[in-house]
């Protein structure tokens, strides 16, 4: 009887541990540390990277792409480049559409989907920016902005499949 009680007690302890290990092994998410390592404190991606781990912080990645774009971007009108009023090309020599398309292609290299957003600036000028989960990459600003913090009138949104939708409100 005593052996049976001891086995039941051991099973009460082992069963949750086994289930936890099975659940952890079934996960497809990358683990930022090896089993047996002490659990790192929750201090964000920089802490994981310092420990040799892998972590993608979306705003950091977006700012990195925005920095790359601004470092090489040279504004020129479509008229001067292509002798047309409007021509879209993923290029860092050109206007806001070219800038946004280049940034979209660069983000796709990282597996990040984005939307083009057609807007009117605070001065009433037509403008195109790139949006990822509410973050805006804009040829006019070197820093990432939240969509709600910008004084633009949002007109329409272009999804990655080429479909455009009018933005209400």
CSV table of C-alpha atoms in Angstrom, one decimal:
chain,number,residue,atom,x,y,z
A,1,UNK,CA,0.0,0.0,0.0
A,2,UNK,CA,2.8,2.4,0.9
A,3,UNK,CA,4.5,1.7,-2.5
A,4,UNK,CA,1.2,2.5,-4.3
A,5,UNK,CA,0.9,5.8,-2.5
A,6,UNK,CA,4.5,6.7,-3.2
A,7,UNK,CA,3.9,6.0,-7.0
A,8,UNK,CA,0.7,8.1,-7.0
A,9,UNK,CA,2.7,11.0,-5.4
A,10,UNK,CA,5.5,10.7,-7.9
A,11,UNK,CA,2.9,10.6,-10.8
A,12,UNK,CA,1.3,13.8,-9.4
A,13,UNK,CA,4.7,15.5,-9.7
A,14,UNK,CA,5.9,13.9,-13.0
A,15,UNK,CA,2.7,14.2,-15.0
A,16,UNK,CA,2.6,18.0,-15.2
A,17,UNK,CA,6.3,18.1,-16.0
A,18,UNK,CA,5.9,15.6,-18.8
A,19,UNK,CA,2.9,17.5,-20.2
A,20,UNK,CA,4.8,20.7,-20.1
A,21,UNK,CA,7.8,19.1,-22.0
A,22,UNK,CA,5.5,17.7,-24.6
A,23,UNK,CA,3.7,21.0,-25.1
A,24,UNK,CA,7.0,22.8,-25.4
A,25,UNK,CA,8.4,20.4,-27.9
A,26,UNK,CA,5.2,20.7,-30.0
A,27,UNK,CA,5.7,24.4,-30.4
A,28,UNK,CA,6.9,25.7,-33.8
A,29,UNK,CA,8.2,29.0,-32.3
A,30,UNK,CA,12.0,29.4,-32.0
A,31,UNK,CA,13.2,29.1,-28.5
A,32,UNK,CA,15.6,31.9,-27.5
A,33,UNK,CA,17.5,29.6,-25.1
A,34,UNK,CA,18.4,25.9,-24.7
A,35,UNK,CA,16.6,23.5,-22.4
A,36,UNK,CA,18.4,23.4,-19.1
A,37,UNK,CA,19.5,27.1,-19.4
A,38,UNK,CA,18.2,29.4,-16.7
A,39,UNK,CA,15.1,31.2,-17.8
A,40,UNK,CA,16.2,34.7,-18.9
A,41,UNK,CA,14.4,37.7,-17.4
A,42,UNK,CA,11.8,39.3,-19.5
A,43,UNK,CA,13.8,42.3,-20.8
A,44,UNK,CA,13.0,42.2,-24.5
A,45,UNK,CA,14.9,41.4,-27.6
A,46,UNK,CA,18.2,43.1,-26.6
A,47,UNK,CA,18.5,40.8,-23.7
A,48,UNK,CA,17.9,37.7,-25.8
A,49,UNK,CA,20.4,38.9,-28.4
A,50,UNK,CA,23.0,39.5,-25.7
A,51,UNK,CA,22.5,35.9,-24.7
A,52,UNK,CA,23.0,34.7,-28.3
A,53,UNK,CA,19.3,34.2,-29.0
A,54,UNK,CA,17.2,35.2,-31.9
A,55,UNK,CA,14.5,37.8,-31.6
A,56,UNK,CA,12.7,40.1,-34.0
A,57,UNK,CA,11.3,43.2,-32.6
A,58,UNK,CA,8.9,44.6,-35.3
A,59,UNK,CA,9.4,48.3,-34.6
A,60,UNK,CA,13.1,47.9,-34.6
A,61,UNK,CA,13.1,46.0,-37.9
A,62,UNK,CA,10.8,48.7,-39.4
A,63,UNK,CA,13.0,51.5,-38.3
A,64,UNK,CA,16.0,49.7,-39.7
A,65,UNK,CA,14.4,49.5,-43.1
A,66,UNK,CA,13.3,53.1,-42.8
A,67,UNK,CA,16.9,54.1,-42.0
A,68,UNK,CA,18.2,52.2,-45.0
A,69,UNK,CA,15.7,53.9,-47.3
A,70,UNK,CA,16.4,57.4,-46.0
A,71,UNK,CA,20.2,56.9,-46.2
A,72,UNK,CA,19.9,56.3,-50.0
A,73,UNK,CA,16.8,58.1,-51.0
A,74,UNK,CA,17.1,61.0,-53.5
A,75,UNK,CA,13.8,62.8,-54.2
A,76,UNK,CA,13.0,63.4,-57.9
A,77,UNK,CA,9.6,63.9,-59.5
A,78,UNK,CA,8.2,61.3,-61.9
A,79,UNK,CA,8.1,64.1,-64.6
A,80,UNK,CA,11.9,64.6,-64.4
A,81,UNK,CA,12.7,60.9,-64.2
A,82,UNK,CA,10.1,59.3,-66.6
A,83,UNK,CA,8.6,62.3,-68.4
A,84,UNK,CA,5.2,61.2,-66.9
A,85,UNK,CA,3.0,62.8,-64.3
A,86,UNK,CA,2.8,59.5,-62.3
A,87,UNK,CA,5.0,56.4,-62.5
A,88,UNK,CA,5.5,53.8,-59.8
A,89,UNK,CA,8.7,52.0,-59.4
A,90,UNK,CA,10.4,50.4,-56.4
A,91,UNK,CA,13.3,52.7,-56.3
A,92,UNK,CA,15.2,55.0,-53.9
A,93,UNK,CA,15.5,57.7,-56.6
A,94,UNK,CA,12.1,59.1,-57.0
A,95,UNK,CA,9.0,60.3,-55.1
A,96,UNK,CA,7.0,58.9,-52.2
A,97,UNK,CA,5.5,56.1,-54.2
A,98,UNK,CA,8.9,54.8,-55.2
A,99,UNK,CA,10.1,55.1,-51.6
A,100,UNK,CA,7.1,53.1,-50.3
A,101,UNK,CA,7.4,50.4,-52.9
A,102,UNK,CA,11.1,50.0,-52.2
A,103,UNK,CA,10.4,49.7,-48.5
A,104,UNK,CA,7.6,47.2,-49.1
A,105,UNK,CA,10.0,45.0,-51.2
A,106,UNK,CA,12.7,45.2,-48.5
A,107,UNK,CA,10.3,44.2,-45.7
A,108,UNK,CA,9.1,41.2,-47.8
A,109,UNK,CA,12.7,40.0,-47.7
A,110,UNK,CA,12.2,39.7,-43.9
A,111,UNK,CA,8.8,38.1,-44.4
A,112,UNK,CA,6.9,41.2,-43.3
A,113,UNK,CA,3.7,42.0,-45.1
A,114,UNK,CA,2.7,45.7,-45.5
A,115,UNK,CA,0.0,47.9,-47.0
A,116,UNK,CA,0.3,51.0,-49.1
A,117,UNK,CA,-1.8,53.9,-47.8
A,118,UNK,CA,-2.8,56.8,-50.0
A,119,UNK,CA,-3.3,60.0,-47.9
A,120,UNK,CA,-3.5,63.7,-47.9
A,121,UNK,CA,-0.9,65.6,-45.8
A,122,UNK,CA,-1.7,68.4,-43.4
A,123,UNK,CA,-1.1,70.8,-46.3
A,124,UNK,CA,-3.5,68.9,-48.6
A,125,UNK,CA,-0.8,67.2,-50.7
A,126,UNK,CA,-1.3,63.7,-52.1
A,127,UNK,CA,1.1,61.3,-50.5
A,128,UNK,CA,1.8,57.5,-50.3
A,129,UNK,CA,3.2,55.8,-47.2
A,130,UNK,CA,3.7,52.2,-46.1
A,131,UNK,CA,1.8,50.7,-43.1
A,132,UNK,CA,2.6,47.6,-41.0
A,133,UNK,CA,0.3,46.9,-38.0
A,134,UNK,CA,-0.4,50.6,-37.5
A,135,UNK,CA,3.3,51.7,-37.9
A,136,UNK,CA,3.9,54.1,-40.7
A,137,UNK,CA,7.1,54.3,-42.9
A,138,UNK,CA,7.1,57.6,-44.5
A,139,UNK,CA,9.5,59.3,-47.0
A,140,UNK,CA,8.9,62.6,-45.2
A,141,UNK,CA,10.0,61.5,-41.7
A,142,UNK,CA,13.1,59.6,-40.6
A,143,UNK,CA,11.4,58.1,-37.6
A,144,UNK,CA,8.7,55.5,-37.4
A,145,UNK,CA,5.3,56.9,-36.5
A,146,UNK,CA,2.0,55.4,-35.3
A,147,UNK,CA,-0.8,55.9,-37.8
A,148,UNK,CA,-3.0,57.5,-35.1
A,149,UNK,CA,-0.3,60.1,-34.3
A,150,UNK,CA,-0.1,61.5,-37.8
A,151,UNK,CA,-2.1,64.4,-39.1
A,152,UNK,CA,-2.9,62.8,-42.4
A,153,UNK,CA,-6.3,62.2,-44.0
A,154,UNK,CA,-6.3,58.5,-44.8
A,155,UNK,CA,-7.9,58.0,-48.2
A,156,UNK,CA,-7.4,54.4,-49.3
A,157,UNK,CA,-5.3,51.3,-48.5
A,158,UNK,CA,-3.6,49.0,-51.0
A,159,UNK,CA,-3.2,45.4,-49.9
A,160,UNK,CA,-0.4,43.2,-50.9
A,161,UNK,CA,-2.6,41.3,-53.4
A,162,UNK,CA,-3.1,44.6,-55.4
A,163,UNK,CA,-6.6,45.3,-54.1
A,164,UNK,CA,-7.4,48.9,-53.0
A,165,UNK,CA,-10.1,49.9,-50.5
A,166,UNK,CA,-11.4,53.3,-49.5
A,167,UNK,CA,-10.8,54.2,-45.8
A,168,UNK,CA,-13.9,55.4,-44.0
A,169,UNK,CA,-13.9,57.9,-41.3
